[in-house]
PDB file of C-alpha atoms in Angstrom:
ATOM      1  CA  UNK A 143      52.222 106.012  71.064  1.00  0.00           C
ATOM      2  CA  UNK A 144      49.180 104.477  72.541  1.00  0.00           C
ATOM      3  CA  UNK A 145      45.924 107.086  72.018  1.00  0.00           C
ATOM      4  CA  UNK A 146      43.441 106.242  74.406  1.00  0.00           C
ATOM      5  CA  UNK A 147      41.427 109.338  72.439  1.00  0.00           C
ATOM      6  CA  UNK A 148      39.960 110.902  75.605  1.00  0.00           C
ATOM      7  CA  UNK A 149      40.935 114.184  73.916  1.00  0.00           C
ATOM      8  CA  UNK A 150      40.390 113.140  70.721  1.00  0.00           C
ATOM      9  CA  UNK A 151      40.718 116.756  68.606  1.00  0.00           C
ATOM     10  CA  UNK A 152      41.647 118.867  71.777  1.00  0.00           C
ATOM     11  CA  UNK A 153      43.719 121.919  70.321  1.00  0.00           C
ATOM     12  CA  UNK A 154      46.323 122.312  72.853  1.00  0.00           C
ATOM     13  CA  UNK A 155      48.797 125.019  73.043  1.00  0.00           C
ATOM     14  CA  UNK A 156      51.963 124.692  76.065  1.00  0.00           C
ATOM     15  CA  UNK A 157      54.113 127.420  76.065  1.00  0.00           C
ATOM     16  CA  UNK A 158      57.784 126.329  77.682  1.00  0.00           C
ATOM     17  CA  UNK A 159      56.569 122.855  75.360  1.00  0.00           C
ATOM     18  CA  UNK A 160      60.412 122.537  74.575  1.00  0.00           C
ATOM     19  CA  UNK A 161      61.437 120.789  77.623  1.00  0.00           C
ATOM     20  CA  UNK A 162      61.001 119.459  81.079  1.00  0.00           C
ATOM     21  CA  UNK A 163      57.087 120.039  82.204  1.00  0.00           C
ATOM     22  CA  UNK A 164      56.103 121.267  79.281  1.00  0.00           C
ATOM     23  CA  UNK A 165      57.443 118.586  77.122  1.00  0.00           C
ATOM     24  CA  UNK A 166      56.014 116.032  79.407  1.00  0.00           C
ATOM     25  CA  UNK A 167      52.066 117.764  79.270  1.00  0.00           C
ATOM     26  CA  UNK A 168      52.615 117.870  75.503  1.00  0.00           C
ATOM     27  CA  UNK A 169      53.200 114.121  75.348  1.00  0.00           C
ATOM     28  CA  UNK A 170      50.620 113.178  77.603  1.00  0.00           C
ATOM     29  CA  UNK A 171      47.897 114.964  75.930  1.00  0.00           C
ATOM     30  CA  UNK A 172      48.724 113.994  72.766  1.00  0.00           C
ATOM     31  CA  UNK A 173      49.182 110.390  74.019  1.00  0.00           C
ATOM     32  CA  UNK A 174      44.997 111.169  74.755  1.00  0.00           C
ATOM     33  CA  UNK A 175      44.797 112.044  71.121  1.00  0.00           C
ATOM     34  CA  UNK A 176      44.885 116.127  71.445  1.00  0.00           C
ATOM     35  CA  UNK A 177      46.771 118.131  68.693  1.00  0.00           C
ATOM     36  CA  UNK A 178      49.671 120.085  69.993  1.00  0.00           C
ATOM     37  CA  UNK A 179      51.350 123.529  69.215  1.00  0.00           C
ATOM     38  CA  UNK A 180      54.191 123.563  71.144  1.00  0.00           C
ATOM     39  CA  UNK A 181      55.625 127.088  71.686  1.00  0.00           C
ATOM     40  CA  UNK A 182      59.462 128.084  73.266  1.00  0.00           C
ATOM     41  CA  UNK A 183      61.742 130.971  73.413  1.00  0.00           C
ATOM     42  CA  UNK A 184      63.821 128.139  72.125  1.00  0.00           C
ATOM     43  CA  UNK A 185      62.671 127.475  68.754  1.00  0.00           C
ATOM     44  CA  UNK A 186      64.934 124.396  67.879  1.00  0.00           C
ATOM     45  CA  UNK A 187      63.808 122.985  71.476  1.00  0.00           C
ATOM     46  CA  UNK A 188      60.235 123.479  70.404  1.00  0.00           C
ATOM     47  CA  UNK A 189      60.573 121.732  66.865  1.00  0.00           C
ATOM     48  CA  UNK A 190      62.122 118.861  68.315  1.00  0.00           C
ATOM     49  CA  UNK A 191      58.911 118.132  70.414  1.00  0.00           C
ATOM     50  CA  UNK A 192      56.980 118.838  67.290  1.00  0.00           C
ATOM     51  CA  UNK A 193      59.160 116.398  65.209  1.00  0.00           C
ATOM     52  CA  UNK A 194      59.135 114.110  68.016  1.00  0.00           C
ATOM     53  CA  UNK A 195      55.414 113.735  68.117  1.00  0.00           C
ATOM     54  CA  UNK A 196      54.591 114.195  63.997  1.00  0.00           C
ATOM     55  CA  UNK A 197      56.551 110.448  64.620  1.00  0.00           C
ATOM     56  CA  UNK A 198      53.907 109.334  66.468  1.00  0.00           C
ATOM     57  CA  UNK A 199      51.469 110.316  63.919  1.00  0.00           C
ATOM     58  CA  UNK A 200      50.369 113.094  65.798  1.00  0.00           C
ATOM     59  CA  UNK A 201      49.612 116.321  64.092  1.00  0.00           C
ATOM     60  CA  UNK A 202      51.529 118.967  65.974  1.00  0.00           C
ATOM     61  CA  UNK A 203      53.269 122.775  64.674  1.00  0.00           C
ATOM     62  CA  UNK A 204      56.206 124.320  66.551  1.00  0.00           C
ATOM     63  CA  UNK A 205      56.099 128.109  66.951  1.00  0.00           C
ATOM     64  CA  UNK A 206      58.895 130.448  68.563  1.00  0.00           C
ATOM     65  CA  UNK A 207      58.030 132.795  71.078  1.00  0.00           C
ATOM     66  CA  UNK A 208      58.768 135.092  74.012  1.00  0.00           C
ATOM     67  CA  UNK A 209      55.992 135.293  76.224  1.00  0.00           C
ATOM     68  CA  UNK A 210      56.939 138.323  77.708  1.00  0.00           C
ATOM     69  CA  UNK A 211      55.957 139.977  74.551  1.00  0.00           C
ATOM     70  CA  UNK A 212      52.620 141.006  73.958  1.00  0.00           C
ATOM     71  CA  UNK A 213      53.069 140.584  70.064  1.00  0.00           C
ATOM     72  CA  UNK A 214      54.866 137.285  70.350  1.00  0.00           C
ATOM     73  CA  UNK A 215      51.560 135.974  72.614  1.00  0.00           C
ATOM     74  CA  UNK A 216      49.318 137.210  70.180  1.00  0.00           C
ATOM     75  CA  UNK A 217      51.090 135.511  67.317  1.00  0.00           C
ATOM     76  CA  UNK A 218      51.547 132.753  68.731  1.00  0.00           C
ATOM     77  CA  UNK A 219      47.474 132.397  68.921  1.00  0.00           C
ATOM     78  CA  UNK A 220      46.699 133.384  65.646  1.00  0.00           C
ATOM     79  CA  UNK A 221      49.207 130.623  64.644  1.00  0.00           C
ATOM     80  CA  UNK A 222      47.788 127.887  66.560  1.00  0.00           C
ATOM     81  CA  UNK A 223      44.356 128.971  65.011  1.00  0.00           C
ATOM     82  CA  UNK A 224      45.584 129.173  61.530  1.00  0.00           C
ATOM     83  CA  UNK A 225      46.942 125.637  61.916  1.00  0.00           C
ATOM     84  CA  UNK A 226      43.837 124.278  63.285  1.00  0.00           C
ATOM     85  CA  UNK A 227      40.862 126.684  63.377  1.00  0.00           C
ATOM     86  CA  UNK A 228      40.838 127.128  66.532  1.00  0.00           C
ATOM     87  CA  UNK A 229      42.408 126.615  70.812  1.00  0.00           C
ATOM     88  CA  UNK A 230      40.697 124.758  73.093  1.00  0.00           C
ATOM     89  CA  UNK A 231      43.105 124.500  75.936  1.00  0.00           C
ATOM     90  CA  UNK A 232      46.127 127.292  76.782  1.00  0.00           C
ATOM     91  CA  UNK A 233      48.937 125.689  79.242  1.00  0.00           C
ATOM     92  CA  UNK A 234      50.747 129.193  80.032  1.00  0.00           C
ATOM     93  CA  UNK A 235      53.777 126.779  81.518  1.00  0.00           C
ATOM     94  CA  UNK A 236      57.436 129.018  80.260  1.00  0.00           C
ATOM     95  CA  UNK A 237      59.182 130.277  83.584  1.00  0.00           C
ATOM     96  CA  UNK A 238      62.320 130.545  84.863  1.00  0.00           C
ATOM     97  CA  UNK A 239      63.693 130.548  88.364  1.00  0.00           C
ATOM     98  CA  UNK A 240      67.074 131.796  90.227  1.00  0.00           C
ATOM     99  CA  UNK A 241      68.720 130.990  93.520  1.00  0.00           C
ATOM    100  CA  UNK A 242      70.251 134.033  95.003  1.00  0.00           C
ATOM    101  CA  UNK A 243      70.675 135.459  98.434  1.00  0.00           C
ATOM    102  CA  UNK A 244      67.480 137.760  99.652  1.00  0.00           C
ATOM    103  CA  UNK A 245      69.916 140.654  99.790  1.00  0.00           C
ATOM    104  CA  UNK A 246      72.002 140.159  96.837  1.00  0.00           C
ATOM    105  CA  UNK A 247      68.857 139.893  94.329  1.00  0.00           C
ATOM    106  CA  UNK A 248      69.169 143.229  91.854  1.00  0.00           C
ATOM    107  CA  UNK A 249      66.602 144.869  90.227  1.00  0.00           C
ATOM    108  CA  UNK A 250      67.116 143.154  86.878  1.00  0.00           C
ATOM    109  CA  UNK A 251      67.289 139.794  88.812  1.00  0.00           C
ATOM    110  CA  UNK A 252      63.949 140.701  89.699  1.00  0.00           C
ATOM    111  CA  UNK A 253      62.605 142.133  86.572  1.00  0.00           C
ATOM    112  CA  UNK A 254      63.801 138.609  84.876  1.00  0.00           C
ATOM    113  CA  UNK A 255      61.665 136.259  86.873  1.00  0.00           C
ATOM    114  CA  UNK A 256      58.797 138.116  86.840  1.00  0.00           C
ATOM    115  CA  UNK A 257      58.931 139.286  83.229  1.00  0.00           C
ATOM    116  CA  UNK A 258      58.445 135.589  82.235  1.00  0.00           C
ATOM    117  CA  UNK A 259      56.434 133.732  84.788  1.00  0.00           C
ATOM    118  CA  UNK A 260      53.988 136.662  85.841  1.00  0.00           C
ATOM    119  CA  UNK A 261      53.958 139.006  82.982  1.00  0.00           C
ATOM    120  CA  UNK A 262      54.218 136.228  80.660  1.00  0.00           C
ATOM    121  CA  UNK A 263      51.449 133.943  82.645  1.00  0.00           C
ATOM    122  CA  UNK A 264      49.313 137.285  82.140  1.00  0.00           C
ATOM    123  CA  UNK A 265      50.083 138.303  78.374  1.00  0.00           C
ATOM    124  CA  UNK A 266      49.169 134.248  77.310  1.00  0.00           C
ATOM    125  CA  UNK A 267      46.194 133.968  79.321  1.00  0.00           C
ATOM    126  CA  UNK A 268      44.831 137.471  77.767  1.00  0.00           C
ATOM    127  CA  UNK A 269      45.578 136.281  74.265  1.00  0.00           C
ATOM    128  CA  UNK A 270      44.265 132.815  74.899  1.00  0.00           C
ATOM    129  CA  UNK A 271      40.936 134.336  76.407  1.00  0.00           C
ATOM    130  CA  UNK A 272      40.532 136.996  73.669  1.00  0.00           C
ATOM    131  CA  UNK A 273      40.307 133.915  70.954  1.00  0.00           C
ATOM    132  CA  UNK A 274      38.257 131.046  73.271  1.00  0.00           C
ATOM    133  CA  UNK A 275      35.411 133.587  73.712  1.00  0.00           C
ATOM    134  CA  UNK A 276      34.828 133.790  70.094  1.00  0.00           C
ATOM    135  CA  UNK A 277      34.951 130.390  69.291  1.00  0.00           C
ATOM    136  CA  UNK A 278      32.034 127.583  69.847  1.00  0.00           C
ATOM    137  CA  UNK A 279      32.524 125.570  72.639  1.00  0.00           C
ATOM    138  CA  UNK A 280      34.316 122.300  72.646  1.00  0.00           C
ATOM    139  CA  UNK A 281      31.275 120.361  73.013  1.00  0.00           C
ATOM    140  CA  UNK A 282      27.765 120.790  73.841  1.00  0.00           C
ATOM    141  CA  UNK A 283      27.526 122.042  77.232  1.00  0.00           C
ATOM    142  CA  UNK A 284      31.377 122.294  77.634  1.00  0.00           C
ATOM    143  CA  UNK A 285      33.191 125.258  77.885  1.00  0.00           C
ATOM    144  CA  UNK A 286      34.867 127.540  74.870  1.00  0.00           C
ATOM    145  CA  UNK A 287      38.189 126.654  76.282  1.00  0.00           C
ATOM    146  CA  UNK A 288      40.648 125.817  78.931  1.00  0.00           C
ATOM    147  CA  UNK A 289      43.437 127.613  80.197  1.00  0.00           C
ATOM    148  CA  UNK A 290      46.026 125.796  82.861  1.00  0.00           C
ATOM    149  CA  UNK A 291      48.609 127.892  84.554  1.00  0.00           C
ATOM    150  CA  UNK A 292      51.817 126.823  86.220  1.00  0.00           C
ATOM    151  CA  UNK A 293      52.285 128.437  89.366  1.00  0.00           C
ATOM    152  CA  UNK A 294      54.222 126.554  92.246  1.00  0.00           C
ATOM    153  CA  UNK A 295      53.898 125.238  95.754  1.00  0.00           C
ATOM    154  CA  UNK A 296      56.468 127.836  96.730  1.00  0.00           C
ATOM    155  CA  UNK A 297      54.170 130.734  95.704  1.00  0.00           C
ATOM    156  CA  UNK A 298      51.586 128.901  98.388  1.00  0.00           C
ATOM    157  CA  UNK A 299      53.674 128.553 101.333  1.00  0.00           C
ATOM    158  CA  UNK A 300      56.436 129.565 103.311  1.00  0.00           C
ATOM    159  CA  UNK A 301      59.253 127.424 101.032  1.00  0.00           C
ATOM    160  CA  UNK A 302      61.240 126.209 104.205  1.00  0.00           C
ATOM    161  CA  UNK A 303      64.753 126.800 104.110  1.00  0.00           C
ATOM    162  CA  UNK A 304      64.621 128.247 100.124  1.00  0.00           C
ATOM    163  CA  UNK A 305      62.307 131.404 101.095  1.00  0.00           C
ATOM    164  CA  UNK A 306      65.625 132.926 101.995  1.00  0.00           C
ATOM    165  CA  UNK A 307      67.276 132.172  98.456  1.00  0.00           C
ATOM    166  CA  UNK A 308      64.303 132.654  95.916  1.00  0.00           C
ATOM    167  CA  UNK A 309      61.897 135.068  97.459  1.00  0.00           C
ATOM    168  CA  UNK A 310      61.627 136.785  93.478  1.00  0.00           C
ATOM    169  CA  UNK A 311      60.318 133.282  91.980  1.00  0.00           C
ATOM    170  CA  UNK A 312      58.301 132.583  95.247  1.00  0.00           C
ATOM    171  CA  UNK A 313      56.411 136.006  94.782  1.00  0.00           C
ATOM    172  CA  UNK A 314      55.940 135.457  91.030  1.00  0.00           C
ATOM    173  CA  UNK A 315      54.403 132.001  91.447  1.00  0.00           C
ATOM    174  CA  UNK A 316      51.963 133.659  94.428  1.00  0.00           C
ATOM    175  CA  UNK A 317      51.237 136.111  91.382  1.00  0.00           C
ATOM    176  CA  UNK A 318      50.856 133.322  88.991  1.00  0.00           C
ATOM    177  CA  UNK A 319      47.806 132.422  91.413  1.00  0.00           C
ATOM    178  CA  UNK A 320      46.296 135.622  91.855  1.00  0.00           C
ATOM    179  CA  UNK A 321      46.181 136.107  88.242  1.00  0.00           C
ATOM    180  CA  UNK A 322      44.622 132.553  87.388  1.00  0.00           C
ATOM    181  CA  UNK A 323      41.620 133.610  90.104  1.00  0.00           C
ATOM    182  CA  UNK A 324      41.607 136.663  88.161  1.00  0.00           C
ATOM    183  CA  UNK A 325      40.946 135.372  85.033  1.00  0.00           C
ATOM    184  CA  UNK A 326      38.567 132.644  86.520  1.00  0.00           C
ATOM    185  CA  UNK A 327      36.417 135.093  87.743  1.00  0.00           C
ATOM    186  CA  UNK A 328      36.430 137.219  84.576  1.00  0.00           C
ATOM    187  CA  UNK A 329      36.100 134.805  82.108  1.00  0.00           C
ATOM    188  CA  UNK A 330      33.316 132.670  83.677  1.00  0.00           C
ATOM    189  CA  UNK A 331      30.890 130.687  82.195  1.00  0.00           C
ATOM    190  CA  UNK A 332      33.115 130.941  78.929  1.00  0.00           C
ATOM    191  CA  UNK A 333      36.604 129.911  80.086  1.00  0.00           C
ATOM    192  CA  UNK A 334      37.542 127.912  83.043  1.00  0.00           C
ATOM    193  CA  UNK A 335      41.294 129.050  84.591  1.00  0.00           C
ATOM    194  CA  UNK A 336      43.036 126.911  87.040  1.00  0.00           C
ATOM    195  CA  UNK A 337      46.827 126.561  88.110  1.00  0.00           C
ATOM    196  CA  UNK A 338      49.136 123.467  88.652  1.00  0.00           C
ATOM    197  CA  UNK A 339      51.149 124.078  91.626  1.00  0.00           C
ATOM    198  CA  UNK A 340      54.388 121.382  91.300  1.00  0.00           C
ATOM    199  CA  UNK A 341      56.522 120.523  93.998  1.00  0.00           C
ATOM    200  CA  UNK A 342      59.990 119.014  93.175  1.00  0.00           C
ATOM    201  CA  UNK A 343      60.606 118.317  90.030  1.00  0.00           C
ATOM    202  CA  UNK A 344      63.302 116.319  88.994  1.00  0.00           C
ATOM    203  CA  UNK A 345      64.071 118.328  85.661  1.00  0.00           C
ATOM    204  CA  UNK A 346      67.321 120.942  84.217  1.00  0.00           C
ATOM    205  CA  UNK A 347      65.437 123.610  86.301  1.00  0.00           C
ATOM    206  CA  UNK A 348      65.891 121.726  89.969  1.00  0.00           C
ATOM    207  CA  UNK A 349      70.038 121.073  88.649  1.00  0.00           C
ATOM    208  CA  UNK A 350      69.733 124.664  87.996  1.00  0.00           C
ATOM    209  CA  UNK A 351      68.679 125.060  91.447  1.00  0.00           C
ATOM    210  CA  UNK A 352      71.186 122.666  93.200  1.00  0.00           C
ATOM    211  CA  UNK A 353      73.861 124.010  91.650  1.00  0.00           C
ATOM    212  CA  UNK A 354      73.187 127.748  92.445  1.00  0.00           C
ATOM    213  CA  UNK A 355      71.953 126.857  96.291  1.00  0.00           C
ATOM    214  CA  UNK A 356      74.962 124.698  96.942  1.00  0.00           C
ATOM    215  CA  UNK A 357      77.406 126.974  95.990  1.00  0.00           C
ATOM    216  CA  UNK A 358      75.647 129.565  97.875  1.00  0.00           C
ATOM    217  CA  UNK A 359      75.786 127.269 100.875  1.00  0.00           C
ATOM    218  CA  UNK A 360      79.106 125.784 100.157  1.00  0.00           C
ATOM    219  CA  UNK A 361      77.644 122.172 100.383  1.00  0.00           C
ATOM    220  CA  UNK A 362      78.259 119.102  98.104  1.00  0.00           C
ATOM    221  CA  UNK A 363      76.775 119.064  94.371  1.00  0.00           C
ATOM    222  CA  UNK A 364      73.620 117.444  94.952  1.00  0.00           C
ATOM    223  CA  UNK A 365      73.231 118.309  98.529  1.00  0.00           C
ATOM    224  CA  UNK A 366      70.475 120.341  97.967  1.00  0.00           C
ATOM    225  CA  UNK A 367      68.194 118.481  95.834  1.00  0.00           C
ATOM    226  CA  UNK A 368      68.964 114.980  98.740  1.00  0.00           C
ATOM    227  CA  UNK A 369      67.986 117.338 101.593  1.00  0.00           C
ATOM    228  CA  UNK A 370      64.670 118.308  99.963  1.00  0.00           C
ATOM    229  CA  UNK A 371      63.498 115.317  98.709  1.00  0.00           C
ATOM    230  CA  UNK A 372      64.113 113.515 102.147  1.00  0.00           C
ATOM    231  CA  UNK A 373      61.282 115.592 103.465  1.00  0.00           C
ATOM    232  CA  UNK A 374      58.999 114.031 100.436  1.00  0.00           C
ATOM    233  CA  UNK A 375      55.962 111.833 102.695  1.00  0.00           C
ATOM    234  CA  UNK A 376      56.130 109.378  99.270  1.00  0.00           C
ATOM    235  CA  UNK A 377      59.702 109.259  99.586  1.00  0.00           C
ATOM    236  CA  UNK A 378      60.689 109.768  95.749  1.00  0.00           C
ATOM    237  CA  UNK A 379      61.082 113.079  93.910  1.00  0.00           C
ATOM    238  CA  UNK A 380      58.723 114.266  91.916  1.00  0.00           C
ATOM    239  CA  UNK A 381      58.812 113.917  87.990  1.00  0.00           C
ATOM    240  CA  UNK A 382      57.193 115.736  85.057  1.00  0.00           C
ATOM    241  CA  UNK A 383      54.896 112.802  84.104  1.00  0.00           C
ATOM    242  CA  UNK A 384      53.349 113.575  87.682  1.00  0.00           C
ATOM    243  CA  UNK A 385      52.414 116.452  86.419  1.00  0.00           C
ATOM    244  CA  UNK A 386      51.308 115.991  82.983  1.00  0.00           C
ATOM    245  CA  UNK A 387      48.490 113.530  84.286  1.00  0.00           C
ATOM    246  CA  UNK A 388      47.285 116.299  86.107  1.00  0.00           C
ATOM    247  CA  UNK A 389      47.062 118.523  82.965  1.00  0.00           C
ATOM    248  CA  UNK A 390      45.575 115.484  81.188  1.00  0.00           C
ATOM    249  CA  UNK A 391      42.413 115.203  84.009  1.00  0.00           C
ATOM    250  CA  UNK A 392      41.656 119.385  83.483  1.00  0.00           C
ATOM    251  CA  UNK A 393      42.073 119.051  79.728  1.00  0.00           C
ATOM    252  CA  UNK A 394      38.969 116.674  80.163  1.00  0.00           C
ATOM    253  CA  UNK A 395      35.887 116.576  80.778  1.00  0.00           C
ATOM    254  CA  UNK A 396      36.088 115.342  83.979  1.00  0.00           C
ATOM    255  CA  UNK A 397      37.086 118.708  84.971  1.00  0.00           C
ATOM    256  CA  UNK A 398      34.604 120.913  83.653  1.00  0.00           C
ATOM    257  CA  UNK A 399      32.773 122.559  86.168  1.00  0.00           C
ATOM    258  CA  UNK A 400      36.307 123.637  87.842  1.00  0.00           C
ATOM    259  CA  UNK A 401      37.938 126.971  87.506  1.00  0.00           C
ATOM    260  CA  UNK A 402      39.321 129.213  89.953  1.00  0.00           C
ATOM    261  CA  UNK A 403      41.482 126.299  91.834  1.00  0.00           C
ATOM    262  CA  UNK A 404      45.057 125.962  92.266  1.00  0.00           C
ATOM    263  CA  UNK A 405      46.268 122.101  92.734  1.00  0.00           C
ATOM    264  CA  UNK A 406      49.174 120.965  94.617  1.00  0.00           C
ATOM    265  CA  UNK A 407      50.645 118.268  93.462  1.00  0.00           C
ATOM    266  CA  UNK A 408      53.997 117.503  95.577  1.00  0.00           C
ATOM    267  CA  UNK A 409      53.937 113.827  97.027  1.00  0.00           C
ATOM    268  CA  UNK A 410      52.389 114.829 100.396  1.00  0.00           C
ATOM    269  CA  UNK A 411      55.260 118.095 100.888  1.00  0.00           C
ATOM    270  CA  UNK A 412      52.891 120.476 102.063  1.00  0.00           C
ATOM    271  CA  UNK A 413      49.220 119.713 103.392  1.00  0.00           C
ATOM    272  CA  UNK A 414      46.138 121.553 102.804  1.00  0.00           C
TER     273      UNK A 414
END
């Protein structure tokens, strides 16, 4: 792995670091020369990461946990600061997502999603911004620490033909924004909070998504993921290395005197 040691140092904890996005951001960073705690409901998941970075000669610590569990969040912190002394960057990135008629969607369908990707967005910033603020900052005239949230360009906009299918993940991710303003407002000048909003992602979660939306449609396997990346303006999907360079630029410096914002990045989907 080539360090280019932009974030040479850079404590970085990504929650969901198992797989797919998170996997990707974890790479990236460290590719910049951060050290990585890589956290997953899925602890063998999140120790092959680890393992698959300490070969890189990267130093990196694996660490179970369920973010919609206060205690788990918490630990999960104190961890990453007992491994390194401290956090400078929080990527709050576990969620899930389900494909399901408007009118079919139960109660516990809806307690699901939003248990992990609002309640869990919420319960990882707080512990996050509980430790930053008693830390130094990263630098001289930098912030104490980052946090990057993973919210969605369906919680933004009106989702097209999905809104009628996943209107419990597209409220979440709209939550997932609300809180990251939240905590940008609250933890200012410490802390700066912004969200990644991804469009189509060509990872297990958009399968997941195929294969629930065409068999609620009765279309062909695959149908579903063709007919939305057709509408693409750069005319490819969308893949997790997109994103991970965009969780590379707010891990740096360059980024520093942004907070508050929520980035699209979606090939051109939706316009703003």
């Amino acid at each position: 792995m080539s360090k280019h040691q932009s974030l040479a140092g850079l404590v970085v904890a990504v929650t969901g670091g198992g797989q797919g996005i998170g996997r990707a951001m974890a790479l990236r960073l460290a590719e910049e020369g951060a050290k990585l705690a890589i956290a997953d409901i899925n602890g063998g998941a999140a120790q092959t990461v680890c393992d698959e970075l300490r070969q890189r000669d990267v130093e990196a610590i694996a660490i179970t946990v369920d973010v919609t569990r206060q205690a788990d969040c918490e630990r999960m912190v104190a961890s990453v600061v007992e491994a390194y002394g401290r956090i400078d960057m929080m990527i709050a990135n576990a969620g899930v997502i389900q494909v399901k008629q408007y009118l079919d969607i139960g109660e516990e369908d809806w307690d699901k999603v939003f248990a992990v990707n609002t309640k869990g967005v919420f319960l990882t910033t707080q512990a996050a911004a509980r430790q930053m603020r008693k830390q130094t900052p990263i630098a001289e005239g930098r912030p104490k620490g980052k946090i990057v949230t993973l919210s969605s360009i369906a919680g933004r906009y009106g989702a097209g033909p999905m809104a009628p299918v996943i209107p419990h993940y597209r409220a979440s991710k709209a939550a997932v924004i609300s809180i990251t303003q939240s905590a940008a407002y609250t933890f200012a000048p410490d802390i700066t909070v912004n969200a990644i909003c991804p469009g189509l992602v060509e990872t297990d979660m958009w399968k997941l998504i195929d294969q629930q939306w065409t068999a609620i449609e009765n279309w062909e396997s695959g149908q579903a993921w063709k007919q939305r990346v057709s509408a693409v303006p750069l005319g490819r999907p969308q893949t997790a290395d997109d994103v991970a360079g965009l969780a590379a630029f707010l891990a740096s410096k360059d980024s520093d005197y942004m907070t508050g914002q929520s980035l699209n990045i979606e090939g051109g989907l939706t316009m703003s």
